[in-house]
mmCIF file of C-alpha atoms in Angstrom:
data_model
loop_
_atom_site.group_PDB
_atom_site.id
_atom_site.type_symbol
_atom_site.label_atom_id
_atom_site.label_comp_id
_atom_site.label_asym_id
_atom_site.label_seq_id
_atom_site.Cartn_x
_atom_site.Cartn_y
_atom_site.Cartn_z
ATOM 1 C CA GLN F 30 0.000 0.000 0.000
ATOM 2 C CA VAL F 31 1.217 3.472 -0.868
ATOM 3 C CA GLN F 32 -0.013 6.787 0.473
ATOM 4 C CA LEU F 33 0.637 9.943 -1.515
ATOM 5 C CA VAL F 34 0.346 13.517 -0.275
ATOM 6 C CA GLU F 35 0.757 16.458 -2.628
ATOM 7 C CA SER F 36 1.744 19.962 -1.597
ATOM 8 C CA GLY F 37 2.997 23.185 -3.119
ATOM 9 C CA GLY F 38 -0.026 24.321 -5.053
ATOM 10 C CA GLY F 39 -1.294 27.864 -4.941
ATOM 11 C CA LEU F 40 -2.071 31.018 -6.855
ATOM 12 C CA VAL F 41 0.558 32.454 -9.193
ATOM 13 C CA GLN F 42 0.618 35.020 -11.960
ATOM 14 C CA ALA F 43 1.175 34.008 -15.540
ATOM 15 C CA GLY F 44 4.867 33.567 -16.212
ATOM 16 C CA GLY F 45 5.553 32.550 -12.638
ATOM 17 C CA SER F 46 6.762 29.295 -11.136
ATOM 18 C CA LEU F 47 5.650 26.739 -8.589
ATOM 19 C CA ARG F 48 7.148 23.505 -7.331
ATOM 20 C CA LEU F 49 4.824 20.703 -6.385
ATOM 21 C CA SER F 50 5.893 17.931 -4.056
ATOM 22 C CA CYS F 51 4.478 14.460 -3.592
ATOM 23 C CA ALA F 52 5.492 12.658 -0.429
ATOM 24 C CA ALA F 53 5.086 8.895 -0.546
ATOM 25 C CA SER F 54 4.848 6.421 2.299
ATOM 26 C CA GLY F 55 4.705 2.668 2.168
ATOM 27 C CA ARG F 56 6.375 0.953 -0.761
ATOM 28 C CA THR F 57 8.126 3.690 -2.708
ATOM 29 C CA SER F 58 10.081 1.915 -5.470
ATOM 30 C CA TYR F 59 7.407 2.763 -7.972
ATOM 31 C CA ALA F 60 7.169 4.802 -11.107
ATOM 32 C CA MET F 61 5.488 8.108 -10.355
ATOM 33 C CA GLY F 62 3.359 10.410 -12.424
ATOM 34 C CA TRP F 63 1.733 13.799 -12.288
ATOM 35 C CA PHE F 64 -1.680 14.388 -13.782
ATOM 36 C CA ARG F 65 -4.025 17.357 -13.778
ATOM 37 C CA GLN F 66 -7.702 17.992 -14.124
ATOM 38 C CA ALA F 67 -9.184 21.338 -15.041
ATOM 39 C CA PRO F 68 -12.842 22.157 -14.380
ATOM 40 C CA GLY F 69 -15.085 20.430 -16.881
ATOM 41 C CA LYS F 70 -12.236 18.483 -18.412
ATOM 42 C CA GLU F 71 -10.904 14.972 -18.109
ATOM 43 C CA ARG F 72 -7.804 14.194 -16.100
ATOM 44 C CA GLU F 73 -4.735 14.432 -18.308
ATOM 45 C CA PHE F 74 -1.158 13.260 -18.133
ATOM 46 C CA VAL F 75 1.513 15.837 -17.281
ATOM 47 C CA ALA F 76 4.766 14.023 -16.521
ATOM 48 C CA ALA F 77 6.136 10.726 -15.264
ATOM 49 C CA ILE F 78 9.406 9.374 -13.923
ATOM 50 C CA SER F 79 10.742 5.854 -13.532
ATOM 51 C CA ALA F 80 11.405 4.295 -10.135
ATOM 52 C CA TYR F 81 15.040 5.373 -10.030
ATOM 53 C CA GLY F 82 14.736 8.478 -12.167
ATOM 54 C CA TYR F 83 16.434 7.171 -15.298
ATOM 55 C CA ALA F 84 13.487 7.835 -17.581
ATOM 56 C CA THR F 85 11.040 10.712 -17.773
ATOM 57 C CA TYR F 86 8.071 11.495 -19.973
ATOM 58 C CA TYR F 87 6.229 14.758 -20.529
ATOM 59 C CA ALA F 88 3.049 15.890 -22.174
ATOM 60 C CA ASP F 89 3.737 18.062 -25.211
ATOM 61 C CA SER F 90 1.943 20.950 -23.559
ATOM 62 C CA VAL F 91 4.483 21.154 -20.724
ATOM 63 C CA LYS F 92 7.742 20.128 -22.401
ATOM 64 C CA GLY F 93 10.423 22.707 -21.818
ATOM 65 C CA ARG F 94 8.467 24.327 -18.975
ATOM 66 C CA PHE F 95 7.946 21.555 -16.406
ATOM 67 C CA THR F 96 10.523 19.225 -14.896
ATOM 68 C CA ILE F 97 9.788 16.076 -12.937
ATOM 69 C CA SER F 98 12.385 14.742 -10.497
ATOM 70 C CA ARG F 99 12.576 12.519 -7.462
ATOM 71 C CA ASP F 100 14.580 12.132 -4.297
ATOM 72 C CA ASN F 101 14.215 8.519 -3.206
ATOM 73 C CA ALA F 102 16.032 9.196 0.049
ATOM 74 C CA LYS F 103 13.152 11.515 0.933
ATOM 75 C CA ASN F 104 10.483 9.411 -0.794
ATOM 76 C CA THR F 105 9.424 12.538 -2.647
ATOM 77 C CA VAL F 106 8.701 13.397 -6.247
ATOM 78 C CA TYR F 107 8.724 16.968 -7.477
ATOM 79 C CA LEU F 108 7.201 18.859 -10.346
ATOM 80 C CA GLN F 109 8.952 22.129 -11.082
ATOM 81 C CA MET F 110 6.617 24.290 -13.137
ATOM 82 C CA ASN F 111 8.018 27.345 -14.884
ATOM 83 C CA ARG F 112 6.462 29.888 -17.243
ATOM 84 C CA LEU F 113 3.032 28.979 -15.985
ATOM 85 C CA GLN F 114 0.051 29.959 -18.097
ATOM 86 C CA PRO F 115 -3.651 30.283 -17.254
ATOM 87 C CA GLU F 116 -4.317 27.049 -19.133
ATOM 88 C CA ASP F 117 -2.163 25.253 -16.562
ATOM 89 C CA THR F 118 -4.841 25.957 -13.943
ATOM 90 C CA ALA F 119 -6.049 22.629 -12.580
ATOM 91 C CA VAL F 120 -5.967 20.265 -9.668
ATOM 92 C CA TYR F 121 -2.683 18.384 -9.868
ATOM 93 C CA TYR F 122 -2.542 14.769 -8.770
ATOM 94 C CA CYS F 123 0.378 12.540 -7.955
ATOM 95 C CA ALA F 124 0.182 8.858 -8.854
ATOM 96 C CA ALA F 125 2.299 5.762 -8.279
ATOM 97 C CA GLY F 126 2.484 2.327 -9.811
ATOM 98 C CA PRO F 127 4.793 -0.492 -10.895
ATOM 99 C CA VAL F 128 4.762 0.488 -14.568
ATOM 100 C CA LEU F 129 5.956 3.790 -16.007
ATOM 101 C CA ARG F 130 3.169 4.993 -18.221
ATOM 102 C CA MET F 131 1.525 8.114 -19.590
ATOM 103 C CA SER F 132 -1.991 6.825 -19.144
ATOM 104 C CA ASN F 133 -3.905 7.162 -15.896
ATOM 105 C CA GLU F 134 -3.648 3.471 -15.045
ATOM 106 C CA TYR F 135 -1.677 3.989 -11.893
ATOM 107 C CA ASN F 136 -2.456 2.035 -8.769
ATOM 108 C CA TYR F 137 -2.276 4.801 -6.182
ATOM 109 C CA TRP F 138 -3.374 8.416 -6.215
ATOM 110 C CA GLY F 139 -3.043 11.431 -3.983
ATOM 111 C CA GLN F 140 -5.829 13.824 -3.096
ATOM 112 C CA GLY F 141 -4.596 16.597 -5.357
ATOM 113 C CA THR F 142 -3.362 20.155 -4.957
ATOM 114 C CA GLN F 143 -4.887 23.186 -6.641
ATOM 115 C CA VAL F 144 -2.806 25.296 -8.994
ATOM 116 C CA THR F 145 -4.333 28.542 -10.199
ATOM 117 C CA VAL F 146 -2.585 30.780 -12.713
ATOM 118 C CA SER F 147 -3.964 34.283 -13.122
ATOM 119 C CA SER F 148 -3.576 36.255 -16.323
#
């Protein structure tokens, strides 16, 4: 069993930055992903990282602006978000599972953290 707790969301102006954190407890040698869901839209993939950080994937919409990383000693995964735009406004979710994937078929999910980008 894995428990995931996101933090770091908030309100930021367009062009600004935020860093999200996802603290994991329980088994932590899992691939991890970040997803987001905007009001009225389906949850979408943002970024993912393999269990030991050797591989990363990004959605086209965030490539070059967002960076996913992990610190296994702290059981924490990060999402550094730069040059934020209003369309990045969403609830951001952390997910964990045995397979690195860009679909939402992860086994464990956090409760989400709100990111709001004002224009």
